[in-house]
Amino acid sequence: MSNKTYDILKYIAQIILPALATLYGALAGIWGLPYGEQIVATISAVDLFLGAVLKVSTTKYELKNLIEMRSLIEEDRNDEEIE
């Protein structure tokens, strides 16, 4: 996943979906819009799923960077031993 895609999805998960769920829940209560609880629960479930997917992506990215960093440190140590 590209950084731009990640940033957009993170913004959707952290800002847009919670705001949308809150807005619909409030308007449904005030104006009697249909399926208020179901729609809010659906948006929240989608948001939770998106958050979990983003967390997995972040963890994989961090693990990859950690492995690369350790590899570079090992190479540096080996170079020092040779000299």
PDB file of C-alpha atoms in Angstrom:
ATOM      1  CA  MET A   1       0.000   0.000   0.000  1.00  0.00           C
ATOM      2  CA  SER A   2       1.427   3.389  -0.937  1.00  0.00           C
ATOM      3  CA  ASN A   3       1.907   6.098   1.688  1.00  0.00           C
ATOM      4  CA  LYS A   4      -0.739   8.254   0.001  1.00  0.00           C
ATOM      5  CA  THR A   5      -3.310   5.446   0.053  1.00  0.00           C
ATOM      6  CA  TYR A   6      -2.465   4.698   3.690  1.00  0.00           C
ATOM      7  CA  ASP A   7      -2.828   8.362   4.675  1.00  0.00           C
ATOM      8  CA  ILE A   8      -6.194   8.670   2.914  1.00  0.00           C
ATOM      9  CA  LEU A   9      -7.561   5.486   4.488  1.00  0.00           C
ATOM     10  CA  LYS A  10      -6.261   6.527   7.908  1.00  0.00           C
ATOM     11  CA  TYR A  11      -8.036   9.890   7.566  1.00  0.00           C
ATOM     12  CA  ILE A  12     -11.255   8.118   6.582  1.00  0.00           C
ATOM     13  CA  ALA A  13     -10.962   5.713   9.525  1.00  0.00           C
ATOM     14  CA  GLN A  14     -10.049   8.330  12.126  1.00  0.00           C
ATOM     15  CA  ILE A  15     -12.152  11.305  11.035  1.00  0.00           C
ATOM     16  CA  ILE A  16     -14.751  10.680   8.329  1.00  0.00           C
ATOM     17  CA  LEU A  17     -16.427   7.433   9.422  1.00  0.00           C
ATOM     18  CA  PRO A  18     -16.762   8.299  13.141  1.00  0.00           C
ATOM     19  CA  ALA A  19     -18.123  11.743  12.218  1.00  0.00           C
ATOM     20  CA  LEU A  20     -20.557  10.219   9.727  1.00  0.00           C
ATOM     21  CA  ALA A  21     -21.804   7.665  12.265  1.00  0.00           C
ATOM     22  CA  THR A  22     -22.291  10.386  14.877  1.00  0.00           C
ATOM     23  CA  LEU A  23     -24.027  12.687  12.411  1.00  0.00           C
ATOM     24  CA  TYR A  24     -26.460  10.050  11.187  1.00  0.00           C
ATOM     25  CA  GLY A  25     -27.140   8.832  14.720  1.00  0.00           C
ATOM     26  CA  ALA A  26     -27.941  12.356  15.884  1.00  0.00           C
ATOM     27  CA  LEU A  27     -30.078  13.212  12.858  1.00  0.00           C
ATOM     28  CA  ALA A  28     -31.919   9.907  13.045  1.00  0.00           C
ATOM     29  CA  GLY A  29     -32.808  10.654  16.651  1.00  0.00           C
ATOM     30  CA  ILE A  30     -33.892  14.216  15.935  1.00  0.00           C
ATOM     31  CA  TRP A  31     -35.730  13.678  12.653  1.00  0.00           C
ATOM     32  CA  GLY A  32     -36.804  10.075  12.964  1.00  0.00           C
ATOM     33  CA  LEU A  33     -34.662   8.884  10.042  1.00  0.00           C
ATOM     34  CA  PRO A  34     -34.941   5.156   9.373  1.00  0.00           C
ATOM     35  CA  TYR A  35     -32.598   2.441  10.656  1.00  0.00           C
ATOM     36  CA  GLY A  36     -30.579   4.768  12.875  1.00  0.00           C
ATOM     37  CA  GLU A  37     -29.063   2.070  15.068  1.00  0.00           C
ATOM     38  CA  GLN A  38     -28.392  -0.277  12.159  1.00  0.00           C
ATOM     39  CA  ILE A  39     -26.686   2.360  10.020  1.00  0.00           C
ATOM     40  CA  VAL A  40     -24.553   3.651  12.902  1.00  0.00           C
ATOM     41  CA  ALA A  41     -23.556   0.087  13.823  1.00  0.00           C
ATOM     42  CA  THR A  42     -22.714  -0.694  10.194  1.00  0.00           C
ATOM     43  CA  ILE A  43     -20.538   2.402   9.807  1.00  0.00           C
ATOM     44  CA  SER A  44     -18.813   1.592  13.103  1.00  0.00           C
ATOM     45  CA  ALA A  45     -18.170  -2.003  12.025  1.00  0.00           C
ATOM     46  CA  VAL A  46     -16.679  -0.859   8.714  1.00  0.00           C
ATOM     47  CA  ASP A  47     -14.541   1.668  10.607  1.00  0.00           C
ATOM     48  CA  LEU A  48     -13.281  -0.985  13.019  1.00  0.00           C
ATOM     49  CA  PHE A  49     -12.414  -3.315  10.146  1.00  0.00           C
ATOM     50  CA  LEU A  50     -10.570  -0.544   8.308  1.00  0.00           C
ATOM     51  CA  GLY A  51      -8.657   0.324  11.476  1.00  0.00           C
ATOM     52  CA  ALA A  52      -7.612  -3.312  11.903  1.00  0.00           C
ATOM     53  CA  VAL A  53      -6.430  -3.551   8.287  1.00  0.00           C
ATOM     54  CA  LEU A  54      -4.418  -0.347   8.682  1.00  0.00           C
ATOM     55  CA  LYS A  55      -2.859  -1.628  11.913  1.00  0.00           C
ATOM     56  CA  VAL A  56      -1.770  -4.852  10.175  1.00  0.00           C
ATOM     57  CA  SER A  57      -0.282  -2.782   7.356  1.00  0.00           C
ATOM     58  CA  THR A  58       1.567  -0.549   9.822  1.00  0.00           C
ATOM     59  CA  THR A  59       2.915  -3.530  11.754  1.00  0.00           C
ATOM     60  CA  LYS A  60       4.194  -5.189   8.577  1.00  0.00           C
ATOM     61  CA  TYR A  61       5.852  -1.944   7.482  1.00  0.00           C
ATOM     62  CA  GLU A  62       7.516  -1.445  10.877  1.00  0.00           C
ATOM     63  CA  LEU A  63       8.694  -5.065  10.981  1.00  0.00           C
ATOM     64  CA  LYS A  64      10.185  -4.769   7.495  1.00  0.00           C
ATOM     65  CA  ASN A  65      12.042  -1.605   8.531  1.00  0.00           C
ATOM     66  CA  LEU A  66      13.303  -3.263  11.717  1.00  0.00           C
ATOM     67  CA  ILE A  67      14.625  -6.244   9.771  1.00  0.00           C
ATOM     68  CA  GLU A  68      16.362  -3.945   7.281  1.00  0.00           C
ATOM     69  CA  MET A  69      17.890  -1.901  10.094  1.00  0.00           C
ATOM     70  CA  ARG A  70      19.205  -4.994  11.879  1.00  0.00           C
ATOM     71  CA  SER A  71      20.663  -6.239   8.608  1.00  0.00           C
ATOM     72  CA  LEU A  72      22.506  -2.947   8.116  1.00  0.00           C
ATOM     73  CA  ILE A  73      23.832  -3.050  11.675  1.00  0.00           C
ATOM     74  CA  GLU A  74      25.074  -6.601  11.147  1.00  0.00           C
ATOM     75  CA  GLU A  75      26.784  -5.619   7.902  1.00  0.00           C
ATOM     76  CA  ASP A  76      28.441  -2.686   9.666  1.00  0.00           C
ATOM     77  CA  ARG A  77      29.679  -4.955  12.453  1.00  0.00           C
ATOM     78  CA  ASN A  78      31.038  -7.449   9.939  1.00  0.00           C
ATOM     79  CA  ASP A  79      32.833  -4.659   8.071  1.00  0.00           C
ATOM     80  CA  GLU A  80      34.434  -3.499  11.334  1.00  0.00           C
ATOM     81  CA  GLU A  81      35.620  -7.036  12.132  1.00  0.00           C
ATOM     82  CA  ILE A  82      37.265  -7.349   8.725  1.00  0.00           C
ATOM     83  CA  GLU A  83      39.240  -4.116   9.150  1.00  0.00           C
TER      84      GLU A  83
END
